[in-house]
Short mmCIF file of C-alpha atoms in Angstrom, two decimals:
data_model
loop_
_atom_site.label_atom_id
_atom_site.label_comp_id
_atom_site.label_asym_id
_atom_site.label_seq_id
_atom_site.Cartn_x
_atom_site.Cartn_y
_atom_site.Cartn_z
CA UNK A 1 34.17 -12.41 -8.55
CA UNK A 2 31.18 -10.89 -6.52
CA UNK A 3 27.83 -10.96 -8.18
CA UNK A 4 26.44 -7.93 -8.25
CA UNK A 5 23.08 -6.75 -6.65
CA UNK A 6 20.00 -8.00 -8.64
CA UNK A 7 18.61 -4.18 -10.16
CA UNK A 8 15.98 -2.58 -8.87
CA UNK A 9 12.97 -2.19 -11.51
CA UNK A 10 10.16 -0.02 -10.92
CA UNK A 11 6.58 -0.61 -12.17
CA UNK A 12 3.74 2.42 -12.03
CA UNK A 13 0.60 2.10 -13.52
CA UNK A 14 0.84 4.99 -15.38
CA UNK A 15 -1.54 8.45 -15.92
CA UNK A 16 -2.23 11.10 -18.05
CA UNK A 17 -1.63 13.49 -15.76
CA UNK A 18 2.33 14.70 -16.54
CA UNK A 19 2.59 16.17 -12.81
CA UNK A 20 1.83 12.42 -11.97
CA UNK A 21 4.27 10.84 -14.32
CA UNK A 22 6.73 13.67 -13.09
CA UNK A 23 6.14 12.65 -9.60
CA UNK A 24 7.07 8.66 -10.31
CA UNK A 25 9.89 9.68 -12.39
CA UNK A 26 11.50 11.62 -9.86
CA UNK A 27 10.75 9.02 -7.05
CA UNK A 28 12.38 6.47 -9.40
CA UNK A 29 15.63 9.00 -9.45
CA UNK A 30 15.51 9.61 -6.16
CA UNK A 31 15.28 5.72 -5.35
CA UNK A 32 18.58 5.88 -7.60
CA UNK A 33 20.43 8.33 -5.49
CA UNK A 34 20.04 7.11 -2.44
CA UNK A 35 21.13 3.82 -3.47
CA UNK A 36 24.31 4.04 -6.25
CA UNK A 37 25.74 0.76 -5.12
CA UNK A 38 22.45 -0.71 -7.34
CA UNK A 39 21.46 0.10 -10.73
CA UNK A 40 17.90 1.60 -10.68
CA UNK A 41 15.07 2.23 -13.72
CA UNK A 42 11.20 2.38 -13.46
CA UNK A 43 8.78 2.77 -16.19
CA UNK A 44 4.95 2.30 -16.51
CA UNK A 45 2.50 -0.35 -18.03
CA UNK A 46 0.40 2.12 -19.73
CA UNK A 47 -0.63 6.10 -20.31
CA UNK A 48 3.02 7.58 -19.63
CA UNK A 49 6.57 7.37 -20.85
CA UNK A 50 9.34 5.72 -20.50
CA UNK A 51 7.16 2.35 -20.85
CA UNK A 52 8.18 -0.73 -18.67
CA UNK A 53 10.03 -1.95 -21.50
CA UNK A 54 12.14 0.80 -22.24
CA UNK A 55 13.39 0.56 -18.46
CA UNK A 56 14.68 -2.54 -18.83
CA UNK A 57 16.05 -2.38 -22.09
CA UNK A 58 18.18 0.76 -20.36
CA UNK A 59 18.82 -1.76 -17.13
CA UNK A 60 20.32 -4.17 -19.69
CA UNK A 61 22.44 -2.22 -21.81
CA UNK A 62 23.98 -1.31 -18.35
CA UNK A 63 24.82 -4.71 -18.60
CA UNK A 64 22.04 -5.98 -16.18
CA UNK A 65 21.23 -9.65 -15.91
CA UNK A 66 19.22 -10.29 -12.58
CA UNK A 67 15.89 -7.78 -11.80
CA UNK A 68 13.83 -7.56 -8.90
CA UNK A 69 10.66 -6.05 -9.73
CA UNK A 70 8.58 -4.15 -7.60
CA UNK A 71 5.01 -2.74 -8.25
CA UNK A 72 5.34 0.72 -7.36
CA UNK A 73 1.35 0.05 -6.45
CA UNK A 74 -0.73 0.18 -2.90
CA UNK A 75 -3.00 -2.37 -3.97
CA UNK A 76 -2.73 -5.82 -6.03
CA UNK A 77 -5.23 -5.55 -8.84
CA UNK A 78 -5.26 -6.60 -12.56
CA UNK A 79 -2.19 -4.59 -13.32
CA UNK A 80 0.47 -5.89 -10.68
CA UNK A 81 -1.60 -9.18 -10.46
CA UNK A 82 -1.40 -9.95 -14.71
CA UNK A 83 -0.12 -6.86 -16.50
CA UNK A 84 3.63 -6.37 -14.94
CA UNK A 85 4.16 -10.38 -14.88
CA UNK A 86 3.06 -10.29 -18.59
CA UNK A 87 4.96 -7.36 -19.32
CA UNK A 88 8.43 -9.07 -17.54
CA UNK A 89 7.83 -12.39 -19.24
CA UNK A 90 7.66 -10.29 -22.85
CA UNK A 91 10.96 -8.51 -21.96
CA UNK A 92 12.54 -11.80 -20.85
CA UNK A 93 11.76 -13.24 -24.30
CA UNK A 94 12.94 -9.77 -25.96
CA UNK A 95 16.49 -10.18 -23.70
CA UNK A 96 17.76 -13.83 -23.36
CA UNK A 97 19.35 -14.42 -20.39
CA UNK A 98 17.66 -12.18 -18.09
CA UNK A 99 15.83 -13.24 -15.05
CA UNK A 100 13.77 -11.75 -12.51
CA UNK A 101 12.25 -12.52 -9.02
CA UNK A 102 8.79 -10.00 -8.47
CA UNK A 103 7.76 -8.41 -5.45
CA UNK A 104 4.73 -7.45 -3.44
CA UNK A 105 2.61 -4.33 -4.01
CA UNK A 106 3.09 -1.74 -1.00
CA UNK A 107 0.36 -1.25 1.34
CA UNK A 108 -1.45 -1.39 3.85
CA UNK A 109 2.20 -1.29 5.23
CA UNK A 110 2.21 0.35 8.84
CA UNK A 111 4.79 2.78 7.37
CA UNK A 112 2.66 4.12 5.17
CA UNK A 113 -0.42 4.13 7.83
CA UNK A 114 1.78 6.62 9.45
CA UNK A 115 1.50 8.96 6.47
CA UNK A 116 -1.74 9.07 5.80
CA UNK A 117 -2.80 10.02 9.74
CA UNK A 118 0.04 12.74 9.34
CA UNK A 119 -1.69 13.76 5.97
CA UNK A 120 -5.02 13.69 8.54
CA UNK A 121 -3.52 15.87 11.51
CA UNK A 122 -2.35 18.73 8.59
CA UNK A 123 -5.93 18.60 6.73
CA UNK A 124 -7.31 19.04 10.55
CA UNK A 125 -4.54 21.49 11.54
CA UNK A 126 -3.71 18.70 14.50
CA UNK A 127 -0.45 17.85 14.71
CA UNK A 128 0.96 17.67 18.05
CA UNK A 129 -2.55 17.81 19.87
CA UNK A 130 -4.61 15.20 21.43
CA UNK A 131 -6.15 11.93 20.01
CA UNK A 132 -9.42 13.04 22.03
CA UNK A 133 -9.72 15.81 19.13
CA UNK A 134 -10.38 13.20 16.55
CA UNK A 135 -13.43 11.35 18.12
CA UNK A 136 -15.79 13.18 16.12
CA UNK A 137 -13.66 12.85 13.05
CA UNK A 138 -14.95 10.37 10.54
CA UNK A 139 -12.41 9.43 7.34
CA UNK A 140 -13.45 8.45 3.74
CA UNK A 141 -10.40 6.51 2.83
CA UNK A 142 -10.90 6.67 -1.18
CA UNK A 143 -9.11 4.09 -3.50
CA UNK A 144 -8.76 4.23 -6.99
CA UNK A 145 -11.00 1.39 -7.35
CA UNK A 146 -11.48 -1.58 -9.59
CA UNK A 147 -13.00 -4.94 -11.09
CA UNK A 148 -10.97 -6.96 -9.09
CA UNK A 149 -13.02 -7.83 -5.40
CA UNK A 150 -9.95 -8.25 -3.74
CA UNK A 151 -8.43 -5.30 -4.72
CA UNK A 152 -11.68 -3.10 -3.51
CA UNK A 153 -10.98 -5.70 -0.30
CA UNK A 154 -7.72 -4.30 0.54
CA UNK A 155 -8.52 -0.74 0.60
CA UNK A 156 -11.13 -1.94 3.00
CA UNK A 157 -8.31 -3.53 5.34
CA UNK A 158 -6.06 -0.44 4.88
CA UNK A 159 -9.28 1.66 6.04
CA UNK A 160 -9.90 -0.87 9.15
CA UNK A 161 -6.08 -0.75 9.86
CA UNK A 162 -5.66 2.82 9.70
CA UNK A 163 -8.74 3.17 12.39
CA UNK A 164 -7.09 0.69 14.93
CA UNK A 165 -5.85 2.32 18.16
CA UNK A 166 -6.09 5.78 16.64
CA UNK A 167 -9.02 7.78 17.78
CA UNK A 168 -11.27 8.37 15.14
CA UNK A 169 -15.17 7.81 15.14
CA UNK A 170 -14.57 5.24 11.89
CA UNK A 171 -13.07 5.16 8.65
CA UNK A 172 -15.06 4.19 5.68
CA UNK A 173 -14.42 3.36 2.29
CA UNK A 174 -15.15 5.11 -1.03
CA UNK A 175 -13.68 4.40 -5.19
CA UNK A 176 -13.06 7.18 -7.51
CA UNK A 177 -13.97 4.74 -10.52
CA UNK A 178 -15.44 0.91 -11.38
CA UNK A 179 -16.65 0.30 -8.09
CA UNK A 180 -19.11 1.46 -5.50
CA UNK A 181 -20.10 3.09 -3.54
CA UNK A 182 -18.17 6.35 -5.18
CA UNK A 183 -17.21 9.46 -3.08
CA UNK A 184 -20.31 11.17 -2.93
CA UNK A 185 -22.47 8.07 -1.42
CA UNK A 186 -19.34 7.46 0.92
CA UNK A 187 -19.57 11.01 1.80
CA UNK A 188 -23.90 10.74 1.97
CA UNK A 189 -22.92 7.18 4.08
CA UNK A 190 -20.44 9.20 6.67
CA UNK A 191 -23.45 11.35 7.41
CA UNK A 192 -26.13 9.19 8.16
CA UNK A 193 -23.60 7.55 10.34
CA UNK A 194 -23.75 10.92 12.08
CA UNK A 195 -20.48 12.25 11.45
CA UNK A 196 -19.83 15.53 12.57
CA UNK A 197 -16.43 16.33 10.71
CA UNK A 198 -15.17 14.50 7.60
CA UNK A 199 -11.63 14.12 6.38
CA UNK A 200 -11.75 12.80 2.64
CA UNK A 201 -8.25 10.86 2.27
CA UNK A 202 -7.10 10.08 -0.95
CA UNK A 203 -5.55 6.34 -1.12
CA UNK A 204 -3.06 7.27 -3.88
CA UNK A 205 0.82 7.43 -4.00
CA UNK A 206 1.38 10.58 -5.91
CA UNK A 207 -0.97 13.34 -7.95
CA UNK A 208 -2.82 12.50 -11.02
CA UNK A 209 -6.23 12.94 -12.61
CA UNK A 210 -7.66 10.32 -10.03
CA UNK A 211 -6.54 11.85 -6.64
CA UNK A 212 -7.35 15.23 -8.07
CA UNK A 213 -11.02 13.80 -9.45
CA UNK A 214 -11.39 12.73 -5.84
CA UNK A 215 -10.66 16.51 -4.18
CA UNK A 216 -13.21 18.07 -6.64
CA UNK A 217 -16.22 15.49 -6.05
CA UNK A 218 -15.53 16.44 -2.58
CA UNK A 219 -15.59 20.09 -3.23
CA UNK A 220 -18.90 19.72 -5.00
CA UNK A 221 -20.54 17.48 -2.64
CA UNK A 222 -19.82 19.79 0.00
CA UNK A 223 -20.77 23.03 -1.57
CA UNK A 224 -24.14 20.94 -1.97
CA UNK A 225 -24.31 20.39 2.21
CA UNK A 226 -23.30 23.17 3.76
CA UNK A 227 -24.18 22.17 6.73
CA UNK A 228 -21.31 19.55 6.62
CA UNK A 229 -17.91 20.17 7.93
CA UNK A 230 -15.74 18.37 5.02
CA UNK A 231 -12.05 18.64 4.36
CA UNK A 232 -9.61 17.02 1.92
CA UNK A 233 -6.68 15.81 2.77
CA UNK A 234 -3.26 15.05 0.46
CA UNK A 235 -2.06 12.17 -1.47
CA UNK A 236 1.27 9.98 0.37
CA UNK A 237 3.68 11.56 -2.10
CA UNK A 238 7.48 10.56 -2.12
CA UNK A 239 8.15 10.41 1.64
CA UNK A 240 10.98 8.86 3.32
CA UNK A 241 8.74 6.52 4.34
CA UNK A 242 7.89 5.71 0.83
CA UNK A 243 11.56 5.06 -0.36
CA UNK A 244 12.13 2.78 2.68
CA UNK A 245 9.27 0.37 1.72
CA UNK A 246 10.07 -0.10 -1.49
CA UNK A 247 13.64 -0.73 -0.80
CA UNK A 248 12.16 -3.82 1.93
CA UNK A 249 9.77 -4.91 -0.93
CA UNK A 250 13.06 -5.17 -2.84
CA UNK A 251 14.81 -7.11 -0.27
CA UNK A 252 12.32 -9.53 -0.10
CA UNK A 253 12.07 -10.09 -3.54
CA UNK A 254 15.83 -10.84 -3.65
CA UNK A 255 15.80 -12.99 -1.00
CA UNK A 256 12.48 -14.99 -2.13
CA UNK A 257 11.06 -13.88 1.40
CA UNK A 258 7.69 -13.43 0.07
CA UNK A 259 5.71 -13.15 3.24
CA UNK A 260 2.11 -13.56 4.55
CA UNK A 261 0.33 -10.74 5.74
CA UNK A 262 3.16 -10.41 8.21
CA UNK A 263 3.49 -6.26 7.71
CA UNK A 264 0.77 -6.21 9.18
CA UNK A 265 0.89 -8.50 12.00
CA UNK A 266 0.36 -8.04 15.61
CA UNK A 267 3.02 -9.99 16.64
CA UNK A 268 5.59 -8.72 14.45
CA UNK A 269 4.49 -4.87 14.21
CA UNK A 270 3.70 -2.29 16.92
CA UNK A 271 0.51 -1.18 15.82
CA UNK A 272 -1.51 1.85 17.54
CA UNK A 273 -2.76 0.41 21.10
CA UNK A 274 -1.34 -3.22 20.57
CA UNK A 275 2.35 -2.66 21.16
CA UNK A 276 2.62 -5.09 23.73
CA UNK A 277 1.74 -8.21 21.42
CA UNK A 278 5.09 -7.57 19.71
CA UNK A 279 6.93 -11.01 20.09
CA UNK A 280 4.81 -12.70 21.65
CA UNK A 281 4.82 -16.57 22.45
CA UNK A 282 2.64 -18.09 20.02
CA UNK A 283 0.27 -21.02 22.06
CA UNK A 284 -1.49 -23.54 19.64
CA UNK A 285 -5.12 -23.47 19.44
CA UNK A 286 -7.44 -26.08 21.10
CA UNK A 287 -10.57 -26.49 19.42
CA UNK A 288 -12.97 -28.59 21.12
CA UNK A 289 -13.77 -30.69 18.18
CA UNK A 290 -9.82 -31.38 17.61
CA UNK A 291 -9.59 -34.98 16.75
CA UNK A 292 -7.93 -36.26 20.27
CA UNK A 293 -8.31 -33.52 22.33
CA UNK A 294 -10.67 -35.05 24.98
CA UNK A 295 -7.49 -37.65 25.60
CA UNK A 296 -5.01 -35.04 27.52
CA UNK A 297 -5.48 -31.57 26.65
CA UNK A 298 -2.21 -30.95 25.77
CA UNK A 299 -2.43 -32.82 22.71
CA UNK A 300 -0.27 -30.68 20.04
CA UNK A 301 -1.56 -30.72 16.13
CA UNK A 302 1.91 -29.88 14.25
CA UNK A 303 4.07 -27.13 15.30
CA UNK A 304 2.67 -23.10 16.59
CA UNK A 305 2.74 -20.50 14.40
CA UNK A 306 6.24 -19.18 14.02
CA UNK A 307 6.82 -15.36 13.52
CA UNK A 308 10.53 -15.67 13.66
CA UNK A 309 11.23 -16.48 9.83
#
């Protein structure tokens, strides 16, 4: 007999927003669709129905027994870092018999770098027209923000990715709650850097009282400097794009390929302006100091770093 797929279980934070909640619900069908060789469910941690539980509880009266979870999250703070794992471990207690391999939160995946400069080119009205029209543009990449320093850390790196190779003056980095600097000093920052035209980008998968928090701070801070050129731009949404990723974060998770920062990788990824790194040879590094380098030169500590997992 074949074993059948692990399921495909879908973790959002949650919101209070019900256009939000609408938004992940309908993602989570649409995940379901386009895949009916695999049963699919999602459900949240907190704020919004159906909770986590109640998706797997479904999953497994479908007769489910193996789950790959995937945050349906850009960044790994406290929820995908403690609250889904908790959350699994309670439902594995609740269902005997049940296991489940987790996967990685989503960004700062290349795919989805490729959304948020297309949700750039329709705030500017540039699709289609030169990169040398976005040197004066500075972005305020804004994440939802948290008490987790590595979380605020990774919006940084999607900010820093999403500048690479693509044209615009900078990118900085602004939190709509429990960390700083919020969107009006990133906006007051942009400026002293001189910026002449701002794009406020909202870090966030789908609509909700955050992303929406985020367009009106704008809105105020710019009817407060008129003299600034400011413009908001959109949340991802559900885009193809979207759907693919969290199908390959699935993937992995079935097949325990829980990778490095590898989606992100030069070697591996053709990223704006460094496409020709893609599969490169990988050299080992002399360091002067090496222990027994001074003896040939050639002197190899353990094996290169392999991108060909």
């Amino acid at each position: 007999m074949i074993t059948p797929p692990p399921a495909l279980l879908i973790a959002g934070h949650g919101t209070r927003d019900e256009a939000g909640a609408e938004a992940f619900r309908d993602f989570v069908r649409e995940l379901g669709r386009r895949h009916p060789e695999l049963p699919v469910a999602g459900g949240f941690i907190e704020l919004s129905p159906p909770p986590l539980g109640d998706a797997v509880t479904e999953l497994v009266e479908r007769g489910v027994r193996r789950f790959a979870a995937v945050p349906l999250m850009l960044v790994s703070a406290g929820h995908a870092k403690g609250d889904i794992p908790a959350a699994l471990s309670r439902e594995k207690e609740r269902h005997p018999g049940i296991s489940y391999t987790y996967g990685r939160p989503l960004g700062p995946h290349p795919a989805l770098l490729n959304v948020l400069e297309r949700r750039l080119d329709e705030a500017l009205g540039t699709v289609g027209r030169a990169a040398d029209d976005l040197a004066d543009v500075t972005v305020l990449l804004v994440g939802r923000g948290s008490t987790d320093p590595d979380a605020n850390a990774e919006v940084y790196k999607a900010a820093r990715l999403l500048w690479e190779g693509r044209g615009y003056a900078g990118v900085e980095t602004a939190f709509v709650s429990l960390a700083a600097p919020d969107v009006p000093s990133g906006l007051d920052r942009c400026v002293k850097l001189g910026a002449k035209r701002i794009v406020v980008l909202p870090y966030f998968l789908f609509t909700g009282i955050l992303p929406e928090r985020v367009r009106q701070q704008t809105e105020d801070w710019a009817a407060a400097h008129p003299e600034a050129e400011v413009r908001s731009a959109d949340v991802i949404g559900p885009e193809p794009e979207l759907l693919d990723l969290v199908m390959e974060r699935y993937e992995e998770a079935v097949k325990g390929d829980l990778r490095m920062n590898c989606d992100s990788c030069v070697y591996r990824i053709a990223l704006p302006g460094f496409e020709d790194k893609v599969g490169a040879p990988q050299q080992p590094h002399f360091h002067p100091d090496d222990e027994g380098h001074h003896h040939d030169g050639h002197h190899h500590h353990g094996p290169a770093h392999s991108h060909a997992h």
